[in-house]
Amino acid sequence: MKEASDISNVVITGARGTLGRKLMSYLAKEGTFRRLVGLVHRKPDAAYLDRLLHLASENRVADQPPEVRLQQCDLRDWNDQRWRGAIEQADAVAHFAWQNVWPDAPWSDVFASFDILLHTVLAAVQEGQVRRFAFASSNHAMGGYKDSPLADNIGPGELSTDLPPAPGIVWYNGRETINSVRYGTAKVMGERLCRAVASELEGQATFVCVRIGWCQHGENIPQRLSISFDQDRALEEEGDPSTWSPDLRWFKEMWLSDRDFAQLFERALLADGSAWPNGFIIVNGMSNNAGMKWSLEEAKKWLGYEPQDDVYAAYRS
């Protein structure tokens, strides 16, 4: 598939979080970029940076080992030149930073998260040379399709990004009922911000919003996906997939393996966006999970995404 031209300097926000850390590690060793800068809110972890530098030294894909750097900054502060300077030099940005990643985060955290996105987008398009912006949106933007009445007419592979957003998932986690409508709403508004900016830029920069499924920290195996969000308890809740509750099946079928996640975001940074409608696309980000309602056709069409894993494979004898 044709690649975007001259994407060599990449900034990853939220580089200490689960997804930012996974992508930084993958691109350091397997990416073709010349320079990787991870933006972090807290003081950079020396052990983490050492690991990234070691991975970069083992890179045999790029012409030379990439330059890797972690930069402490505060994305909530528009006047913080530490992050603005990094984005000014970037060709592409992968935006993961979020004030609070828990789906029941309070409105105060939701507003702060949106401010972070707004600052990052504005800096990318006003001050620098950024040509690709990849926003880590979420399955929670479409969580209303889990249950009736929206779920009633959605079959396998039919939950496409053309459908109207329905933010928020409601489920019982074993202790209390959770509603992620605030979190999901912030992700939908982030998508709309990206769409508006892309339209205004008329192709000068292209935007992709990835509605990420469930990519856990650590080893990220299907058996540890649980509606309780407690990976240590998840194995106790396991059984034959035919016995799963509708809520558990919804969460399991959103699984995104580590290697599919890495491929998906590498494609999000590199895929040619010249044919994207108004320079903007939304794609779903799950593995190739048999029978799931989520459509991967948009990611395959626009990004060349080729998912390798299936959540159900882990349960086959």
PDB file of C-alpha atoms in Angstrom:
ATOM      1  CA  MET A   1       0.000   0.000   0.000  1.00  0.00           C
ATOM      2  CA  LYS A   2       1.205   3.499  -0.801  1.00  0.00           C
ATOM      3  CA  GLU A   3       2.745   5.320   2.162  1.00  0.00           C
ATOM      4  CA  ALA A   4       2.511   8.913   3.283  1.00  0.00           C
ATOM      5  CA  SER A   5       5.656  10.668   2.121  1.00  0.00           C
ATOM      6  CA  ASP A   6       8.464  11.900   4.342  1.00  0.00           C
ATOM      7  CA  ILE A   7       7.055  10.867   7.727  1.00  0.00           C
ATOM      8  CA  SER A   8      10.234  10.487   9.766  1.00  0.00           C
ATOM      9  CA  ASN A   9       9.792  12.459  13.011  1.00  0.00           C
ATOM     10  CA  VAL A  10       7.007  11.156  15.263  1.00  0.00           C
ATOM     11  CA  VAL A  11       5.683  12.432  18.594  1.00  0.00           C
ATOM     12  CA  ILE A  12       3.704  10.106  20.852  1.00  0.00           C
ATOM     13  CA  THR A  13       1.747  11.740  23.663  1.00  0.00           C
ATOM     14  CA  GLY A  14       0.974   9.777  26.800  1.00  0.00           C
ATOM     15  CA  ALA A  15       4.120   7.761  26.199  1.00  0.00           C
ATOM     16  CA  ARG A  16       4.150   6.323  29.714  1.00  0.00           C
ATOM     17  CA  GLY A  17       0.617   4.956  29.488  1.00  0.00           C
ATOM     18  CA  THR A  18      -0.234   1.420  28.444  1.00  0.00           C
ATOM     19  CA  LEU A  19      -0.755   2.138  24.753  1.00  0.00           C
ATOM     20  CA  GLY A  20       1.871   4.846  24.379  1.00  0.00           C
ATOM     21  CA  ARG A  21       4.451   2.579  25.976  1.00  0.00           C
ATOM     22  CA  LYS A  22       3.546  -0.327  23.685  1.00  0.00           C
ATOM     23  CA  LEU A  23       3.787   1.836  20.571  1.00  0.00           C
ATOM     24  CA  MET A  24       7.040   3.520  21.593  1.00  0.00           C
ATOM     25  CA  SER A  25       8.612   0.110  22.235  1.00  0.00           C
ATOM     26  CA  TYR A  26       7.428  -1.342  18.944  1.00  0.00           C
ATOM     27  CA  LEU A  27       8.486   1.601  16.799  1.00  0.00           C
ATOM     28  CA  ALA A  28      11.878   1.851  18.491  1.00  0.00           C
ATOM     29  CA  LYS A  29      12.734  -1.677  17.378  1.00  0.00           C
ATOM     30  CA  GLU A  30      10.528  -2.290  14.332  1.00  0.00           C
ATOM     31  CA  GLY A  31       9.695   1.151  12.951  1.00  0.00           C
ATOM     32  CA  THR A  32      11.199   3.021  10.030  1.00  0.00           C
ATOM     33  CA  PHE A  33      11.113   6.464  11.628  1.00  0.00           C
ATOM     34  CA  ARG A  34      14.243   8.513  12.182  1.00  0.00           C
ATOM     35  CA  ARG A  35      13.144  10.149  15.424  1.00  0.00           C
ATOM     36  CA  LEU A  36      10.699   9.202  18.205  1.00  0.00           C
ATOM     37  CA  VAL A  37       9.765  11.607  20.980  1.00  0.00           C
ATOM     38  CA  GLY A  38       7.532  10.423  23.792  1.00  0.00           C
ATOM     39  CA  LEU A  39       5.764  13.114  25.807  1.00  0.00           C
ATOM     40  CA  VAL A  40       5.261  12.203  29.467  1.00  0.00           C
ATOM     41  CA  HIS A  41       3.645  14.072  32.338  1.00  0.00           C
ATOM     42  CA  ARG A  42       5.893  12.740  35.092  1.00  0.00           C
ATOM     43  CA  LYS A  43       9.675  12.641  35.230  1.00  0.00           C
ATOM     44  CA  PRO A  44      10.932  10.153  32.623  1.00  0.00           C
ATOM     45  CA  ASP A  45      11.639   6.691  33.983  1.00  0.00           C
ATOM     46  CA  ALA A  46      15.347   5.928  33.498  1.00  0.00           C
ATOM     47  CA  ALA A  47      14.738   2.185  33.167  1.00  0.00           C
ATOM     48  CA  TYR A  48      12.031   2.750  30.551  1.00  0.00           C
ATOM     49  CA  LEU A  49      14.276   5.063  28.532  1.00  0.00           C
ATOM     50  CA  ASP A  50      17.161   2.595  28.756  1.00  0.00           C
ATOM     51  CA  ARG A  51      14.888  -0.135  27.416  1.00  0.00           C
ATOM     52  CA  LEU A  52      13.771   2.057  24.523  1.00  0.00           C
ATOM     53  CA  LEU A  53      17.373   2.877  23.641  1.00  0.00           C
ATOM     54  CA  HIS A  54      18.249  -0.810  23.747  1.00  0.00           C
ATOM     55  CA  LEU A  55      15.345  -1.667  21.472  1.00  0.00           C
ATOM     56  CA  ALA A  56      16.388   1.095  19.074  1.00  0.00           C
ATOM     57  CA  SER A  57      19.922  -0.317  18.951  1.00  0.00           C
ATOM     58  CA  GLU A  58      18.406  -3.609  17.745  1.00  0.00           C
ATOM     59  CA  ASN A  59      16.397  -1.964  14.963  1.00  0.00           C
ATOM     60  CA  ARG A  60      17.249  -3.615  11.636  1.00  0.00           C
ATOM     61  CA  VAL A  61      14.327  -2.152   9.698  1.00  0.00           C
ATOM     62  CA  ALA A  62      15.310   1.513   9.540  1.00  0.00           C
ATOM     63  CA  ASP A  63      18.378   2.756   7.691  1.00  0.00           C
ATOM     64  CA  GLN A  64      19.887   3.583  11.069  1.00  0.00           C
ATOM     65  CA  PRO A  65      18.772   3.235  14.702  1.00  0.00           C
ATOM     66  CA  PRO A  66      16.150   5.880  15.482  1.00  0.00           C
ATOM     67  CA  GLU A  67      16.800   8.735  17.857  1.00  0.00           C
ATOM     68  CA  VAL A  68      14.574   8.129  20.892  1.00  0.00           C
ATOM     69  CA  ARG A  69      13.757  10.695  23.568  1.00  0.00           C
ATOM     70  CA  LEU A  70      11.314  11.104  26.440  1.00  0.00           C
ATOM     71  CA  GLN A  71      10.220  14.660  27.229  1.00  0.00           C
ATOM     72  CA  GLN A  72       8.512  15.622  30.479  1.00  0.00           C
ATOM     73  CA  CYS A  73       5.863  18.306  29.993  1.00  0.00           C
ATOM     74  CA  ASP A  74       2.331  19.393  30.851  1.00  0.00           C
ATOM     75  CA  LEU A  75      -0.008  19.172  27.880  1.00  0.00           C
ATOM     76  CA  ARG A  76      -2.667  21.003  29.865  1.00  0.00           C
ATOM     77  CA  ASP A  77      -0.473  24.124  29.783  1.00  0.00           C
ATOM     78  CA  TRP A  78      -0.606  25.866  26.412  1.00  0.00           C
ATOM     79  CA  ASN A  79       2.491  27.880  27.294  1.00  0.00           C
ATOM     80  CA  ASP A  80       4.681  24.848  28.035  1.00  0.00           C
ATOM     81  CA  GLN A  81       7.315  25.084  25.323  1.00  0.00           C
ATOM     82  CA  ARG A  82       8.681  21.628  26.107  1.00  0.00           C
ATOM     83  CA  TRP A  83       5.855  19.845  24.317  1.00  0.00           C
ATOM     84  CA  ARG A  84       5.121  22.586  21.826  1.00  0.00           C
ATOM     85  CA  GLY A  85       8.718  22.552  20.660  1.00  0.00           C
ATOM     86  CA  ALA A  86       8.572  18.793  20.141  1.00  0.00           C
ATOM     87  CA  ILE A  87       5.380  18.983  18.090  1.00  0.00           C
ATOM     88  CA  GLU A  88       6.731  21.878  16.067  1.00  0.00           C
ATOM     89  CA  GLN A  89       9.391  19.524  14.684  1.00  0.00           C
ATOM     90  CA  ALA A  90       7.109  16.514  14.174  1.00  0.00           C
ATOM     91  CA  ASP A  91       5.820  15.091  10.922  1.00  0.00           C
ATOM     92  CA  ALA A  92       3.210  12.975  12.685  1.00  0.00           C
ATOM     93  CA  VAL A  93       1.565  12.787  16.096  1.00  0.00           C
ATOM     94  CA  ALA A  94      -0.030   9.776  17.786  1.00  0.00           C
ATOM     95  CA  HIS A  95      -2.187  11.160  20.581  1.00  0.00           C
ATOM     96  CA  PHE A  96      -2.883   8.899  23.574  1.00  0.00           C
ATOM     97  CA  ALA A  97      -2.602  11.367  26.465  1.00  0.00           C
ATOM     98  CA  TRP A  98      -5.760  11.528  28.600  1.00  0.00           C
ATOM     99  CA  GLN A  99      -6.257  12.926  32.083  1.00  0.00           C
ATOM    100  CA  ASN A 100      -8.075   9.821  33.338  1.00  0.00           C
ATOM    101  CA  VAL A 101      -8.438   6.661  31.244  1.00  0.00           C
ATOM    102  CA  TRP A 102     -10.996   4.987  33.499  1.00  0.00           C
ATOM    103  CA  PRO A 103     -14.377   4.802  31.722  1.00  0.00           C
ATOM    104  CA  ASP A 104     -16.270   6.258  34.684  1.00  0.00           C
ATOM    105  CA  ALA A 105     -13.976   9.281  35.048  1.00  0.00           C
ATOM    106  CA  PRO A 106     -15.665  12.433  36.418  1.00  0.00           C
ATOM    107  CA  TRP A 107     -16.495  15.435  34.265  1.00  0.00           C
ATOM    108  CA  SER A 108     -13.538  17.396  35.643  1.00  0.00           C
ATOM    109  CA  ASP A 109     -11.151  14.817  34.179  1.00  0.00           C
ATOM    110  CA  VAL A 110     -13.140  14.654  30.954  1.00  0.00           C
ATOM    111  CA  PHE A 111     -12.813  18.412  30.464  1.00  0.00           C
ATOM    112  CA  ALA A 112      -9.082  18.303  31.222  1.00  0.00           C
ATOM    113  CA  SER A 113      -8.641  15.462  28.731  1.00  0.00           C
ATOM    114  CA  PHE A 114     -10.396  17.433  26.015  1.00  0.00           C
ATOM    115  CA  ASP A 115      -8.207  20.459  26.755  1.00  0.00           C
ATOM    116  CA  ILE A 116      -5.147  18.247  26.265  1.00  0.00           C
ATOM    117  CA  LEU A 117      -6.436  17.087  22.882  1.00  0.00           C
ATOM    118  CA  LEU A 118      -7.413  20.603  21.838  1.00  0.00           C
ATOM    119  CA  HIS A 119      -3.970  21.968  22.723  1.00  0.00           C
ATOM    120  CA  THR A 120      -2.222  19.157  20.879  1.00  0.00           C
ATOM    121  CA  VAL A 121      -4.311  19.530  17.733  1.00  0.00           C
ATOM    122  CA  LEU A 122      -3.937  23.313  17.656  1.00  0.00           C
ATOM    123  CA  ALA A 123      -0.172  23.115  18.109  1.00  0.00           C
ATOM    124  CA  ALA A 124       0.099  20.464  15.419  1.00  0.00           C
ATOM    125  CA  VAL A 125      -1.701  22.497  12.790  1.00  0.00           C
ATOM    126  CA  GLN A 126      -0.730  26.047  13.754  1.00  0.00           C
ATOM    127  CA  GLU A 127       2.935  25.853  14.601  1.00  0.00           C
ATOM    128  CA  GLY A 128       4.569  22.908  12.934  1.00  0.00           C
ATOM    129  CA  GLN A 129       4.941  20.675   9.939  1.00  0.00           C
ATOM    130  CA  VAL A 130       2.630  17.892  11.134  1.00  0.00           C
ATOM    131  CA  ARG A 131       1.013  16.072   8.220  1.00  0.00           C
ATOM    132  CA  ARG A 132      -0.608  13.160  10.044  1.00  0.00           C
ATOM    133  CA  PHE A 133      -2.518  13.186  13.333  1.00  0.00           C
ATOM    134  CA  ALA A 134      -3.670   9.857  14.789  1.00  0.00           C
ATOM    135  CA  PHE A 135      -6.149  10.217  17.655  1.00  0.00           C
ATOM    136  CA  ALA A 136      -6.713   7.336  20.065  1.00  0.00           C
ATOM    137  CA  SER A 137     -10.487   7.363  20.231  1.00  0.00           C
ATOM    138  CA  SER A 138     -12.404   4.543  21.890  1.00  0.00           C
ATOM    139  CA  ASN A 139     -15.008   1.822  21.557  1.00  0.00           C
ATOM    140  CA  HIS A 140     -16.890   3.779  24.232  1.00  0.00           C
ATOM    141  CA  ALA A 141     -17.890   6.203  21.476  1.00  0.00           C
ATOM    142  CA  MET A 142     -20.232   3.450  20.247  1.00  0.00           C
ATOM    143  CA  GLY A 143     -21.056   1.733  23.529  1.00  0.00           C
ATOM    144  CA  GLY A 144     -24.787   2.284  23.144  1.00  0.00           C
ATOM    145  CA  TYR A 145     -24.803  -0.419  20.466  1.00  0.00           C
ATOM    146  CA  LYS A 146     -24.124  -3.066  23.111  1.00  0.00           C
ATOM    147  CA  ASP A 147     -27.742  -3.131  24.236  1.00  0.00           C
ATOM    148  CA  SER A 148     -31.284  -2.773  22.901  1.00  0.00           C
ATOM    149  CA  PRO A 149     -32.689  -1.015  21.039  1.00  0.00           C
ATOM    150  CA  LEU A 150     -29.552  -0.087  19.040  1.00  0.00           C
ATOM    151  CA  ALA A 151     -28.129  -3.609  19.218  1.00  0.00           C
ATOM    152  CA  ASP A 152     -31.258  -5.249  17.813  1.00  0.00           C
ATOM    153  CA  ASN A 153     -30.476  -4.664  14.151  1.00  0.00           C
ATOM    154  CA  ILE A 154     -26.679  -4.919  14.232  1.00  0.00           C
ATOM    155  CA  GLY A 155     -25.268  -8.258  13.118  1.00  0.00           C
ATOM    156  CA  PRO A 156     -21.667  -9.512  12.915  1.00  0.00           C
ATOM    157  CA  GLY A 157     -19.412  -7.036  11.145  1.00  0.00           C
ATOM    158  CA  GLU A 158     -22.158  -4.423  10.830  1.00  0.00           C
ATOM    159  CA  LEU A 159     -21.032  -1.956  13.519  1.00  0.00           C
ATOM    160  CA  SER A 160     -19.344   0.389  11.082  1.00  0.00           C
ATOM    161  CA  THR A 161     -17.994   3.877  11.567  1.00  0.00           C
ATOM    162  CA  ASP A 162     -20.743   5.212   9.283  1.00  0.00           C
ATOM    163  CA  LEU A 163     -23.320   4.676  12.031  1.00  0.00           C
ATOM    164  CA  PRO A 164     -24.229   7.581  14.342  1.00  0.00           C
ATOM    165  CA  PRO A 165     -22.194   7.698  17.558  1.00  0.00           C
ATOM    166  CA  ALA A 166     -23.825   6.332  20.693  1.00  0.00           C
ATOM    167  CA  PRO A 167     -21.385   7.118  23.506  1.00  0.00           C
ATOM    168  CA  GLY A 168     -21.305   5.220  26.755  1.00  0.00           C
ATOM    169  CA  ILE A 169     -21.365   1.577  27.815  1.00  0.00           C
ATOM    170  CA  VAL A 170     -23.538   0.493  30.728  1.00  0.00           C
ATOM    171  CA  TRP A 171     -22.580  -2.679  32.566  1.00  0.00           C
ATOM    172  CA  TYR A 172     -22.393  -4.276  36.009  1.00  0.00           C
ATOM    173  CA  ASN A 173     -18.794  -5.033  36.965  1.00  0.00           C
ATOM    174  CA  GLY A 174     -19.601  -7.323  39.871  1.00  0.00           C
ATOM    175  CA  ARG A 175     -19.703  -4.508  42.401  1.00  0.00           C
ATOM    176  CA  GLU A 176     -21.580  -1.622  40.818  1.00  0.00           C
ATOM    177  CA  THR A 177     -23.194  -0.446  37.605  1.00  0.00           C
ATOM    178  CA  ILE A 178     -20.816   1.580  35.425  1.00  0.00           C
ATOM    179  CA  ASN A 179     -21.830   4.087  32.758  1.00  0.00           C
ATOM    180  CA  SER A 180     -19.054   5.427  30.541  1.00  0.00           C
ATOM    181  CA  VAL A 181     -21.150   8.103  28.831  1.00  0.00           C
ATOM    182  CA  ARG A 182     -18.859  10.953  29.961  1.00  0.00           C
ATOM    183  CA  TYR A 183     -15.728   9.209  28.709  1.00  0.00           C
ATOM    184  CA  GLY A 184     -17.397   8.168  25.460  1.00  0.00           C
ATOM    185  CA  THR A 185     -18.780  11.636  24.844  1.00  0.00           C
ATOM    186  CA  ALA A 186     -15.325  13.192  25.182  1.00  0.00           C
ATOM    187  CA  LYS A 187     -13.982  10.749  22.589  1.00  0.00           C
ATOM    188  CA  VAL A 188     -16.794  11.571  20.157  1.00  0.00           C
ATOM    189  CA  MET A 189     -16.177  15.296  20.598  1.00  0.00           C
ATOM    190  CA  GLY A 190     -12.485  14.671  19.974  1.00  0.00           C
ATOM    191  CA  GLU A 191     -13.343  12.949  16.716  1.00  0.00           C
ATOM    192  CA  ARG A 192     -15.484  15.903  15.678  1.00  0.00           C
ATOM    193  CA  LEU A 193     -12.698  18.328  16.485  1.00  0.00           C
ATOM    194  CA  CYS A 194     -10.334  16.343  14.279  1.00  0.00           C
ATOM    195  CA  ARG A 195     -12.920  16.232  11.478  1.00  0.00           C
ATOM    196  CA  ALA A 196     -13.447  20.002  11.590  1.00  0.00           C
ATOM    197  CA  VAL A 197      -9.734  20.798  11.573  1.00  0.00           C
ATOM    198  CA  ALA A 198      -9.056  18.350   8.743  1.00  0.00           C
ATOM    199  CA  SER A 199     -11.776  19.957   6.640  1.00  0.00           C
ATOM    200  CA  GLU A 200     -10.372  23.420   7.288  1.00  0.00           C
ATOM    201  CA  LEU A 201      -6.860  22.344   6.291  1.00  0.00           C
ATOM    202  CA  GLU A 202      -7.996  20.914   2.946  1.00  0.00           C
ATOM    203  CA  GLY A 203      -5.401  18.164   2.811  1.00  0.00           C
ATOM    204  CA  GLN A 204      -2.433  19.959   4.368  1.00  0.00           C
ATOM    205  CA  ALA A 205      -2.704  17.482   7.250  1.00  0.00           C
ATOM    206  CA  THR A 206      -4.751  14.301   7.482  1.00  0.00           C
ATOM    207  CA  PHE A 207      -6.467  12.913  10.582  1.00  0.00           C
ATOM    208  CA  VAL A 208      -7.351   9.373  11.580  1.00  0.00           C
ATOM    209  CA  CYS A 209      -9.386   8.516  14.672  1.00  0.00           C
ATOM    210  CA  VAL A 210      -9.004   4.941  15.875  1.00  0.00           C
ATOM    211  CA  ARG A 211     -11.822   3.571  18.029  1.00  0.00           C
ATOM    212  CA  ILE A 212      -9.628   1.263  20.049  1.00  0.00           C
ATOM    213  CA  GLY A 213     -11.111  -1.931  21.424  1.00  0.00           C
ATOM    214  CA  TRP A 214      -9.454  -3.485  24.462  1.00  0.00           C
ATOM    215  CA  CYS A 215      -5.670  -3.675  24.592  1.00  0.00           C
ATOM    216  CA  GLN A 216      -4.609  -4.453  28.165  1.00  0.00           C
ATOM    217  CA  HIS A 217      -1.424  -3.590  29.956  1.00  0.00           C
ATOM    218  CA  GLY A 218       1.106  -6.367  30.398  1.00  0.00           C
ATOM    219  CA  GLU A 219       0.847  -9.572  28.415  1.00  0.00           C
ATOM    220  CA  ASN A 220      -2.617  -8.726  27.042  1.00  0.00           C
ATOM    221  CA  ILE A 221      -4.027 -12.228  26.649  1.00  0.00           C
ATOM    222  CA  PRO A 222      -7.747 -12.916  26.044  1.00  0.00           C
ATOM    223  CA  GLN A 223      -8.113 -14.950  29.231  1.00  0.00           C
ATOM    224  CA  ARG A 224      -7.484 -11.816  31.310  1.00  0.00           C
ATOM    225  CA  LEU A 225     -10.263  -9.737  29.774  1.00  0.00           C
ATOM    226  CA  SER A 226     -12.950  -9.292  32.411  1.00  0.00           C
ATOM    227  CA  ILE A 227     -15.992  -7.109  32.968  1.00  0.00           C
ATOM    228  CA  SER A 228     -14.556  -6.433  36.423  1.00  0.00           C
ATOM    229  CA  PHE A 229     -11.452  -4.881  34.774  1.00  0.00           C
ATOM    230  CA  ASP A 230      -9.471  -6.970  37.282  1.00  0.00           C
ATOM    231  CA  GLN A 231      -6.964  -8.981  35.274  1.00  0.00           C
ATOM    232  CA  ASP A 232      -5.947 -11.040  38.304  1.00  0.00           C
ATOM    233  CA  ARG A 233      -9.541 -12.208  38.831  1.00  0.00           C
ATOM    234  CA  ALA A 234     -10.359 -12.695  35.168  1.00  0.00           C
ATOM    235  CA  LEU A 235      -9.219 -16.306  34.932  1.00  0.00           C
ATOM    236  CA  GLU A 236     -11.632 -17.215  37.727  1.00  0.00           C
ATOM    237  CA  GLU A 237     -14.499 -15.888  35.607  1.00  0.00           C
ATOM    238  CA  GLU A 238     -13.497 -17.873  32.546  1.00  0.00           C
ATOM    239  CA  GLY A 239     -15.266 -20.827  31.008  1.00  0.00           C
ATOM    240  CA  ASP A 240     -16.422 -22.039  27.670  1.00  0.00           C
ATOM    241  CA  PRO A 241     -17.223 -19.055  25.395  1.00  0.00           C
ATOM    242  CA  SER A 242     -20.727 -20.443  24.930  1.00  0.00           C
ATOM    243  CA  THR A 243     -21.384 -19.673  28.604  1.00  0.00           C
ATOM    244  CA  TRP A 244     -20.302 -16.019  28.471  1.00  0.00           C
ATOM    245  CA  SER A 245     -22.823 -13.380  29.431  1.00  0.00           C
ATOM    246  CA  PRO A 246     -23.746 -10.801  26.749  1.00  0.00           C
ATOM    247  CA  ASP A 247     -21.704  -8.160  28.601  1.00  0.00           C
ATOM    248  CA  LEU A 248     -18.618 -10.362  28.826  1.00  0.00           C
ATOM    249  CA  ARG A 249     -18.934 -11.328  25.159  1.00  0.00           C
ATOM    250  CA  TRP A 250     -19.117  -7.634  24.189  1.00  0.00           C
ATOM    251  CA  PHE A 251     -15.859  -6.910  26.006  1.00  0.00           C
ATOM    252  CA  LYS A 252     -14.071 -10.061  24.837  1.00  0.00           C
ATOM    253  CA  GLU A 253     -14.910  -9.404  21.198  1.00  0.00           C
ATOM    254  CA  MET A 254     -13.283  -5.966  21.383  1.00  0.00           C
ATOM    255  CA  TRP A 255      -9.882  -7.516  22.114  1.00  0.00           C
ATOM    256  CA  LEU A 256      -6.931  -5.911  20.304  1.00  0.00           C
ATOM    257  CA  SER A 257      -3.743  -7.937  20.520  1.00  0.00           C
ATOM    258  CA  ASP A 258      -0.378  -6.267  20.952  1.00  0.00           C
ATOM    259  CA  ARG A 259       0.849  -7.085  17.469  1.00  0.00           C
ATOM    260  CA  ASP A 260      -2.419  -5.983  15.860  1.00  0.00           C
ATOM    261  CA  PHE A 261      -2.327  -2.765  17.900  1.00  0.00           C
ATOM    262  CA  ALA A 262       1.235  -2.036  16.785  1.00  0.00           C
ATOM    263  CA  GLN A 263       0.429  -2.715  13.140  1.00  0.00           C
ATOM    264  CA  LEU A 264      -2.757  -0.638  13.289  1.00  0.00           C
ATOM    265  CA  PHE A 265      -1.071   2.476  14.650  1.00  0.00           C
ATOM    266  CA  GLU A 266       1.964   2.132  12.428  1.00  0.00           C
ATOM    267  CA  ARG A 267      -0.436   2.073   9.481  1.00  0.00           C
ATOM    268  CA  ALA A 268      -2.325   5.031  10.979  1.00  0.00           C
ATOM    269  CA  LEU A 269       0.916   7.020  10.917  1.00  0.00           C
ATOM    270  CA  LEU A 270       2.166   5.874   7.524  1.00  0.00           C
ATOM    271  CA  ALA A 271      -0.775   5.087   5.227  1.00  0.00           C
ATOM    272  CA  ASP A 272      -1.306   7.440   2.322  1.00  0.00           C
ATOM    273  CA  GLY A 273      -4.204   9.755   3.186  1.00  0.00           C
ATOM    274  CA  SER A 274      -4.545  11.557  -0.131  1.00  0.00           C
ATOM    275  CA  ALA A 275      -7.817   9.768  -0.915  1.00  0.00           C
ATOM    276  CA  TRP A 276      -9.361  10.097   2.553  1.00  0.00           C
ATOM    277  CA  PRO A 277     -12.666  12.000   2.411  1.00  0.00           C
ATOM    278  CA  ASN A 278     -11.865  15.592   3.398  1.00  0.00           C
ATOM    279  CA  GLY A 279      -8.578  14.364   4.856  1.00  0.00           C
ATOM    280  CA  PHE A 280     -10.314  12.518   7.692  1.00  0.00           C
ATOM    281  CA  ILE A 281     -11.307   8.963   8.595  1.00  0.00           C
ATOM    282  CA  ILE A 282     -12.576   7.000  11.590  1.00  0.00           C
ATOM    283  CA  VAL A 283     -11.682   3.323  11.891  1.00  0.00           C
ATOM    284  CA  ASN A 284     -12.450   0.595  14.406  1.00  0.00           C
ATOM    285  CA  GLY A 285      -9.455  -0.958  16.158  1.00  0.00           C
ATOM    286  CA  MET A 286      -9.980  -4.581  17.145  1.00  0.00           C
ATOM    287  CA  SER A 287      -8.311  -7.851  16.281  1.00  0.00           C
ATOM    288  CA  ASN A 288      -9.954 -10.216  13.786  1.00  0.00           C
ATOM    289  CA  ASN A 289     -12.354 -11.618  16.371  1.00  0.00           C
ATOM    290  CA  ALA A 290     -14.791 -14.122  14.881  1.00  0.00           C
ATOM    291  CA  GLY A 291     -18.427 -13.065  14.974  1.00  0.00           C
ATOM    292  CA  MET A 292     -17.881  -9.643  16.535  1.00  0.00           C
ATOM    293  CA  LYS A 293     -20.234  -6.850  15.583  1.00  0.00           C
ATOM    294  CA  TRP A 294     -17.438  -4.383  14.884  1.00  0.00           C
ATOM    295  CA  SER A 295     -16.537  -3.737  11.263  1.00  0.00           C
ATOM    296  CA  LEU A 296     -12.871  -3.629  10.293  1.00  0.00           C
ATOM    297  CA  GLU A 297     -13.551  -2.800   6.659  1.00  0.00           C
ATOM    298  CA  GLU A 298     -12.718   0.891   7.069  1.00  0.00           C
ATOM    299  CA  ALA A 299      -9.342   0.113   8.685  1.00  0.00           C
ATOM    300  CA  LYS A 300      -8.544  -2.412   5.963  1.00  0.00           C
ATOM    301  CA  LYS A 301      -9.600  -0.072   3.160  1.00  0.00           C
ATOM    302  CA  TRP A 302      -8.001   3.168   4.284  1.00  0.00           C
ATOM    303  CA  LEU A 303      -4.997   1.925   6.279  1.00  0.00           C
ATOM    304  CA  GLY A 304      -4.193  -1.466   4.802  1.00  0.00           C
ATOM    305  CA  TYR A 305      -4.717  -3.021   8.244  1.00  0.00           C
ATOM    306  CA  GLU A 306      -4.386  -6.824   8.257  1.00  0.00           C
ATOM    307  CA  PRO A 307      -5.243  -8.124  11.751  1.00  0.00           C
ATOM    308  CA  GLN A 308      -3.630 -11.433  12.663  1.00  0.00           C
ATOM    309  CA  ASP A 309      -5.290 -12.499  15.903  1.00  0.00           C
ATOM    310  CA  ASP A 310      -8.689 -13.773  17.077  1.00  0.00           C
ATOM    311  CA  VAL A 311      -9.859 -13.738  20.690  1.00  0.00           C
ATOM    312  CA  TYR A 312     -11.525 -17.135  20.280  1.00  0.00           C
ATOM    313  CA  ALA A 313      -8.326 -18.848  19.160  1.00  0.00           C
ATOM    314  CA  ALA A 314      -7.134 -18.813  22.769  1.00  0.00           C
ATOM    315  CA  TYR A 315     -10.065 -21.050  23.765  1.00  0.00           C
ATOM    316  CA  ARG A 316      -9.689 -23.691  21.072  1.00  0.00           C
ATOM    317  CA  SER A 317      -8.160 -26.960  22.188  1.00  0.00           C
TER     318      SER A 317
END
